[in-house]
Amino acid sequence: MTEYKQEQEMEIEALESILADEFKEIHSSESGLNTSDRCFQITVTPQDDDEEESSIPPVQLGLVFSHTENYPDEVPLLDVKSIRGIHLSDLAILKEKLEQEATENLGMAMIYTLVSSAKDWLSEHYGQDDAADLAEEEAAKEDEVIVPHGEPVTLETFVAWRERYEAELALERAKLMPESALTAPKEKKLTGRQWFESGRARGTVVAADQESEEEDAEDIDFEDEDFEDDEEDMLEHYLAEKSDAPSSRT
């Protein structure tokens, strides 16, 4: 084992001992770093002496690093990611700050120093009040997405909706109808005999005959037998009306 590797292993053991659950090894594929070597992530939260240990911090940062071959004489590979409530623009600023500090600390184990710097930066930019407001905004957005709108459909609500819809549809149809159709009384339907005796049948037949006579006037040949048949029909109709008259009076 080279001197660099030995120093790197000693730093990892010290970080595990100091940071405990906040320190973990992750796969290189989820680190965001361009390396296949071992990668680690440290969870960083703002420094708050009044915060209870059991409470969930409103903002959390993931500081990801991997040792280079000649670390600590070279800066480590670094990245930062938001675990909770940190804006992307702030992540870019913080990463640039940590890379600058790593350059200033070449030649010595520097990861814990970078963690402390990140914690101070979070405390400065995401204080307790600002972080609490940000957490409330995110919670409000989540509530707005998951809270369903309206009421569940049941058989009773569907029947009530259908009745209301049919009533509104009938009202719209009534608005489209002419006023005369709405105010005119409905005409009583006549029987065949009443319709015939009312003269409507004769009027209809006469109108049809007149149209036919106008079209074929030159071809019509009147004969005496036609008039005789008409006189006999009229006589039979007259006698039938006379015979019904006494019964209607009683």
mmCIF file of C-alpha atoms in Angstrom:
data_model
loop_
_atom_site.group_PDB
_atom_site.id
_atom_site.type_symbol
_atom_site.label_atom_id
_atom_site.label_comp_id
_atom_site.label_asym_id
_atom_site.label_seq_id
_atom_site.Cartn_x
_atom_site.Cartn_y
_atom_site.Cartn_z
ATOM 1 C CA MET A 1 0.000 0.000 0.000
ATOM 2 C CA THR A 2 1.393 3.372 -1.014
ATOM 3 C CA GLU A 3 1.695 6.285 1.384
ATOM 4 C CA TYR A 4 -1.213 8.063 -0.285
ATOM 5 C CA LYS A 5 -3.488 5.032 0.007
ATOM 6 C CA GLN A 6 -2.601 4.588 3.650
ATOM 7 C CA GLU A 7 -3.363 8.222 4.424
ATOM 8 C CA GLN A 8 -6.671 7.988 2.549
ATOM 9 C CA GLU A 9 -7.731 4.882 4.498
ATOM 10 C CA MET A 10 -6.911 6.571 7.782
ATOM 11 C CA GLU A 11 -9.050 9.590 6.833
ATOM 12 C CA ILE A 12 -12.004 7.363 5.924
ATOM 13 C CA GLU A 13 -11.793 5.552 9.269
ATOM 14 C CA ALA A 14 -11.711 8.888 11.100
ATOM 15 C CA LEU A 15 -14.724 10.210 9.165
ATOM 16 C CA GLU A 16 -16.719 7.051 9.893
ATOM 17 C CA SER A 17 -15.946 7.418 13.593
ATOM 18 C CA ILE A 18 -16.807 11.122 13.795
ATOM 19 C CA LEU A 19 -19.810 11.344 11.458
ATOM 20 C CA ALA A 20 -21.335 7.903 12.138
ATOM 21 C CA ASP A 21 -24.683 7.617 10.270
ATOM 22 C CA GLU A 22 -24.041 10.800 8.293
ATOM 23 C CA PHE A 23 -21.208 9.061 6.451
ATOM 24 C CA LYS A 24 -21.731 6.228 3.943
ATOM 25 C CA GLU A 25 -20.069 4.638 0.947
ATOM 26 C CA ILE A 26 -22.051 4.775 -2.321
ATOM 27 C CA HIS A 27 -21.604 3.194 -5.725
ATOM 28 C CA SER A 28 -19.664 5.232 -8.244
ATOM 29 C CA SER A 29 -22.618 5.157 -10.649
ATOM 30 C CA GLU A 30 -24.769 7.176 -8.221
ATOM 31 C CA SER A 31 -22.037 9.575 -7.163
ATOM 32 C CA GLY A 32 -22.133 11.848 -10.195
ATOM 33 C CA LEU A 33 -18.343 11.732 -10.310
ATOM 34 C CA ASN A 34 -16.259 10.639 -13.264
ATOM 35 C CA THR A 35 -14.507 7.754 -11.538
ATOM 36 C CA SER A 36 -14.762 4.070 -10.798
ATOM 37 C CA ASP A 37 -12.928 4.312 -7.478
ATOM 38 C CA ARG A 38 -14.590 4.232 -4.071
ATOM 39 C CA CYS A 39 -17.065 7.060 -3.513
ATOM 40 C CA PHE A 40 -18.585 8.408 -0.305
ATOM 41 C CA GLN A 41 -21.431 10.711 0.659
ATOM 42 C CA ILE A 42 -21.694 12.845 3.797
ATOM 43 C CA THR A 43 -25.048 14.280 4.868
ATOM 44 C CA VAL A 44 -24.664 17.912 5.907
ATOM 45 C CA THR A 45 -27.283 19.990 7.757
ATOM 46 C CA PRO A 46 -27.213 23.608 8.982
ATOM 47 C CA GLN A 47 -25.660 24.197 12.388
ATOM 48 C CA ASP A 48 -28.466 24.882 14.881
ATOM 49 C CA ASP A 49 -27.844 24.582 18.605
ATOM 50 C CA ASP A 50 -31.557 24.986 19.436
ATOM 51 C CA GLU A 51 -32.698 22.217 17.099
ATOM 52 C CA GLU A 52 -33.848 19.020 18.762
ATOM 53 C CA GLU A 53 -32.011 15.881 17.776
ATOM 54 C CA SER A 54 -35.240 14.043 16.923
ATOM 55 C CA SER A 55 -36.555 16.764 14.579
ATOM 56 C CA ILE A 56 -36.113 16.498 10.817
ATOM 57 C CA PRO A 57 -33.971 19.334 9.432
ATOM 58 C CA PRO A 58 -35.739 21.419 6.777
ATOM 59 C CA VAL A 59 -32.687 21.369 4.454
ATOM 60 C CA GLN A 60 -30.049 18.714 3.882
ATOM 61 C CA LEU A 61 -27.032 18.547 1.629
ATOM 62 C CA GLY A 62 -25.171 15.546 0.259
ATOM 63 C CA LEU A 63 -21.408 16.159 -0.061
ATOM 64 C CA VAL A 64 -19.970 13.497 -2.390
ATOM 65 C CA PHE A 65 -16.243 12.863 -2.738
ATOM 66 C CA SER A 66 -13.705 10.392 -4.017
ATOM 67 C CA HIS A 67 -9.967 10.348 -3.365
ATOM 68 C CA THR A 68 -7.720 10.849 -6.356
ATOM 69 C CA GLU A 69 -4.539 8.811 -6.734
ATOM 70 C CA ASN A 70 -2.261 11.423 -5.152
ATOM 71 C CA TYR A 71 -4.667 12.885 -2.591
ATOM 72 C CA PRO A 72 -4.071 14.919 -0.400
ATOM 73 C CA ASP A 73 -1.499 16.451 -2.704
ATOM 74 C CA GLU A 74 -4.298 16.647 -5.273
ATOM 75 C CA VAL A 75 -7.793 17.970 -4.704
ATOM 76 C CA PRO A 76 -10.416 15.226 -4.306
ATOM 77 C CA LEU A 77 -13.246 14.784 -6.767
ATOM 78 C CA LEU A 78 -16.209 16.689 -5.319
ATOM 79 C CA ASP A 79 -19.906 17.126 -5.942
ATOM 80 C CA VAL A 80 -22.852 18.425 -3.938
ATOM 81 C CA LYS A 81 -26.512 17.427 -4.243
ATOM 82 C CA SER A 82 -29.688 18.548 -2.540
ATOM 83 C CA ILE A 83 -31.248 15.947 -0.279
ATOM 84 C CA ARG A 84 -33.944 18.364 0.865
ATOM 85 C CA GLY A 85 -34.841 21.985 0.116
ATOM 86 C CA ILE A 86 -31.687 23.427 -1.539
ATOM 87 C CA HIS A 87 -31.890 25.338 -4.822
ATOM 88 C CA LEU A 88 -29.775 24.207 -7.784
ATOM 89 C CA SER A 89 -28.259 27.659 -8.186
ATOM 90 C CA ASP A 90 -27.024 27.542 -4.573
ATOM 91 C CA LEU A 91 -25.508 24.101 -5.138
ATOM 92 C CA ALA A 92 -23.355 25.466 -7.954
ATOM 93 C CA ILE A 93 -22.135 28.322 -5.746
ATOM 94 C CA LEU A 94 -21.330 25.990 -2.857
ATOM 95 C CA LYS A 95 -19.450 23.519 -5.063
ATOM 96 C CA GLU A 96 -17.249 26.268 -6.429
ATOM 97 C CA LYS A 97 -16.549 27.465 -2.879
ATOM 98 C CA LEU A 98 -15.553 23.968 -1.666
ATOM 99 C CA GLU A 99 -13.282 23.352 -4.661
ATOM 100 C CA GLN A 100 -11.506 26.634 -3.914
ATOM 101 C CA GLU A 101 -11.033 25.656 -0.259
ATOM 102 C CA ALA A 102 -9.714 22.231 -1.302
ATOM 103 C CA THR A 103 -7.029 23.960 -3.382
ATOM 104 C CA GLU A 104 -6.064 26.050 -0.370
ATOM 105 C CA ASN A 105 -5.695 22.918 1.833
ATOM 106 C CA LEU A 106 -3.488 20.782 -0.415
ATOM 107 C CA GLY A 107 -1.043 18.523 1.430
ATOM 108 C CA MET A 108 -3.360 17.693 4.350
ATOM 109 C CA ALA A 109 -6.476 15.619 4.901
ATOM 110 C CA MET A 110 -9.233 18.109 4.129
ATOM 111 C CA ILE A 111 -12.613 16.332 3.879
ATOM 112 C CA TYR A 112 -13.755 17.156 7.415
ATOM 113 C CA THR A 113 -12.689 20.768 6.863
ATOM 114 C CA LEU A 114 -14.865 20.898 3.752
ATOM 115 C CA VAL A 115 -17.792 19.394 5.699
ATOM 116 C CA SER A 116 -17.491 22.093 8.358
ATOM 117 C CA SER A 117 -17.355 24.793 5.690
ATOM 118 C CA ALA A 118 -20.464 23.406 3.985
ATOM 119 C CA LYS A 119 -22.312 23.303 7.324
ATOM 120 C CA ASP A 120 -21.453 26.956 8.009
ATOM 121 C CA TRP A 121 -22.546 27.965 4.512
ATOM 122 C CA LEU A 122 -25.911 26.231 4.962
ATOM 123 C CA SER A 123 -26.424 27.941 8.298
ATOM 124 C CA GLU A 124 -25.725 31.308 6.710
ATOM 125 C CA HIS A 125 -27.913 30.871 3.621
ATOM 126 C CA TYR A 126 -30.584 28.556 5.015
ATOM 127 C CA GLY A 127 -31.128 29.744 8.559
ATOM 128 C CA GLN A 128 -33.856 28.302 10.730
ATOM 129 C CA ASP A 129 -36.522 30.830 9.662
ATOM 130 C CA ASP A 130 -35.744 30.690 5.944
ATOM 131 C CA ALA A 131 -35.552 26.907 5.953
ATOM 132 C CA ALA A 132 -38.859 26.634 7.786
ATOM 133 C CA ASP A 133 -40.547 28.892 5.214
ATOM 134 C CA LEU A 134 -39.086 26.819 2.388
ATOM 135 C CA ALA A 135 -40.315 23.591 3.988
ATOM 136 C CA GLU A 136 -43.819 25.047 4.328
ATOM 137 C CA GLU A 137 -43.837 26.046 0.639
ATOM 138 C CA GLU A 138 -42.817 22.543 -0.440
ATOM 139 C CA ALA A 139 -45.432 20.969 1.837
ATOM 140 C CA ALA A 140 -48.096 23.255 0.376
ATOM 141 C CA LYS A 141 -47.123 22.203 -3.160
ATOM 142 C CA GLU A 142 -47.358 18.531 -2.201
ATOM 143 C CA ASP A 143 -50.776 19.062 -0.608
ATOM 144 C CA GLU A 144 -51.980 20.858 -3.709
ATOM 145 C CA VAL A 145 -51.013 17.891 -5.856
ATOM 146 C CA ILE A 146 -52.339 15.047 -3.737
ATOM 147 C CA VAL A 147 -55.593 16.547 -2.402
ATOM 148 C CA PRO A 148 -58.430 15.359 -4.659
ATOM 149 C CA HIS A 149 -61.003 17.867 -5.894
ATOM 150 C CA GLY A 150 -64.771 17.295 -6.103
ATOM 151 C CA GLU A 151 -66.809 14.579 -4.462
ATOM 152 C CA PRO A 152 -66.963 10.824 -5.147
ATOM 153 C CA VAL A 153 -69.669 9.673 -7.558
ATOM 154 C CA THR A 154 -72.398 7.517 -6.038
ATOM 155 C CA LEU A 155 -75.707 6.262 -7.421
ATOM 156 C CA GLU A 156 -77.622 9.004 -5.596
ATOM 157 C CA THR A 157 -75.363 11.824 -6.834
ATOM 158 C CA PHE A 158 -75.470 10.466 -10.382
ATOM 159 C CA VAL A 159 -79.304 10.291 -10.417
ATOM 160 C CA ALA A 160 -79.526 13.834 -9.052
ATOM 161 C CA TRP A 161 -77.074 15.048 -11.680
ATOM 162 C CA ARG A 162 -78.999 13.341 -14.490
ATOM 163 C CA GLU A 163 -82.317 14.878 -13.394
ATOM 164 C CA ARG A 164 -80.749 18.323 -13.215
ATOM 165 C CA TYR A 165 -79.131 17.836 -16.619
ATOM 166 C CA GLU A 166 -82.417 16.738 -18.267
ATOM 167 C CA ALA A 167 -84.221 19.730 -16.747
ATOM 168 C CA GLU A 168 -81.599 22.129 -18.069
ATOM 169 C CA LEU A 169 -81.741 20.461 -21.489
ATOM 170 C CA ALA A 170 -85.533 20.808 -21.620
ATOM 171 C CA LEU A 171 -85.221 24.472 -20.692
ATOM 172 C CA GLU A 172 -82.707 25.078 -23.476
ATOM 173 C CA ARG A 173 -84.998 23.382 -25.982
ATOM 174 C CA ALA A 174 -87.935 25.499 -24.849
ATOM 175 C CA LYS A 175 -85.914 28.660 -25.441
ATOM 176 C CA LEU A 176 -85.292 27.603 -29.040
ATOM 177 C CA MET A 177 -89.010 26.949 -29.794
ATOM 178 C CA PRO A 178 -91.190 29.777 -31.241
ATOM 179 C CA GLU A 179 -93.476 31.502 -28.756
ATOM 180 C CA SER A 180 -96.576 30.497 -30.729
ATOM 181 C CA ALA A 181 -95.724 26.824 -30.253
ATOM 182 C CA LEU A 182 -95.555 27.286 -26.490
ATOM 183 C CA THR A 183 -98.808 29.310 -26.090
ATOM 184 C CA ALA A 184 -101.060 27.576 -28.621
ATOM 185 C CA PRO A 185 -103.500 25.050 -27.079
ATOM 186 C CA LYS A 186 -103.091 21.475 -28.122
ATOM 187 C CA GLU A 187 -105.692 20.408 -30.657
ATOM 188 C CA LYS A 188 -107.793 17.427 -29.708
ATOM 189 C CA LYS A 189 -107.243 14.475 -31.925
ATOM 190 C CA LEU A 190 -110.348 13.588 -33.959
ATOM 191 C CA THR A 191 -111.645 10.166 -34.831
ATOM 192 C CA GLY A 192 -111.830 9.159 -38.473
ATOM 193 C CA ARG A 193 -115.544 9.826 -38.682
ATOM 194 C CA GLN A 194 -115.308 13.193 -36.872
ATOM 195 C CA TRP A 195 -112.540 14.254 -39.134
ATOM 196 C CA PHE A 196 -114.567 13.312 -42.202
ATOM 197 C CA GLU A 197 -117.765 15.010 -41.006
ATOM 198 C CA SER A 198 -115.909 18.198 -39.999
ATOM 199 C CA GLY A 199 -115.284 18.918 -43.636
ATOM 200 C CA ARG A 200 -111.524 18.646 -43.449
ATOM 201 C CA ALA A 201 -111.520 15.458 -45.412
ATOM 202 C CA ARG A 202 -113.696 16.996 -48.094
ATOM 203 C CA GLY A 203 -111.511 20.100 -48.149
ATOM 204 C CA THR A 204 -108.411 17.968 -48.515
ATOM 205 C CA VAL A 205 -109.965 15.864 -51.241
ATOM 206 C CA VAL A 206 -111.290 18.937 -53.063
ATOM 207 C CA ALA A 207 -107.857 20.598 -52.953
ATOM 208 C CA ALA A 208 -106.229 17.470 -54.310
ATOM 209 C CA ASP A 209 -108.932 17.175 -57.010
ATOM 210 C CA GLN A 210 -108.450 20.784 -57.999
ATOM 211 C CA GLU A 211 -104.722 20.295 -58.501
ATOM 212 C CA SER A 212 -105.402 17.203 -60.543
ATOM 213 C CA GLU A 213 -108.060 18.977 -62.603
ATOM 214 C CA GLU A 214 -105.711 21.869 -63.381
ATOM 215 C CA GLU A 215 -103.031 19.488 -64.640
ATOM 216 C CA ASP A 216 -105.383 17.287 -66.695
ATOM 217 C CA ALA A 217 -108.173 19.729 -67.635
ATOM 218 C CA GLU A 218 -107.839 19.044 -71.340
ATOM 219 C CA ASP A 219 -108.101 15.261 -70.863
ATOM 220 C CA ILE A 220 -111.224 15.220 -68.610
ATOM 221 C CA ASP A 221 -114.456 14.061 -70.237
ATOM 222 C CA PHE A 222 -117.522 14.701 -68.081
ATOM 223 C CA GLU A 223 -120.373 12.240 -68.312
ATOM 224 C CA ASP A 224 -123.897 12.338 -66.885
ATOM 225 C CA GLU A 225 -123.303 9.154 -64.915
ATOM 226 C CA ASP A 226 -120.667 10.936 -62.776
ATOM 227 C CA PHE A 227 -123.150 13.592 -61.684
ATOM 228 C CA GLU A 228 -125.808 10.998 -61.009
ATOM 229 C CA ASP A 229 -123.409 9.094 -58.724
ATOM 230 C CA ASP A 230 -122.570 12.287 -56.831
ATOM 231 C CA GLU A 231 -126.258 13.120 -56.316
ATOM 232 C CA GLU A 232 -126.932 9.641 -54.955
ATOM 233 C CA ASP A 233 -123.984 9.915 -52.508
ATOM 234 C CA MET A 234 -125.125 13.311 -51.252
ATOM 235 C CA LEU A 235 -128.687 11.998 -50.771
ATOM 236 C CA GLU A 236 -127.465 9.009 -48.752
ATOM 237 C CA HIS A 237 -125.315 11.267 -46.563
ATOM 238 C CA TYR A 238 -128.244 13.643 -45.954
ATOM 239 C CA LEU A 239 -130.592 10.807 -44.949
ATOM 240 C CA ALA A 240 -127.928 9.402 -42.607
ATOM 241 C CA GLU A 241 -127.613 12.757 -40.825
ATOM 242 C CA LYS A 242 -131.401 13.059 -40.493
ATOM 243 C CA SER A 243 -131.673 9.599 -38.969
ATOM 244 C CA ASP A 244 -128.978 10.450 -36.348
ATOM 245 C CA ALA A 245 -130.570 13.764 -35.357
ATOM 246 C CA PRO A 246 -133.382 12.460 -33.012
ATOM 247 C CA SER A 247 -130.984 10.218 -31.097
ATOM 248 C CA SER A 248 -128.591 13.129 -30.360
ATOM 249 C CA ARG A 249 -131.465 15.247 -28.922
ATOM 250 C CA THR A 250 -132.414 12.474 -26.448
#
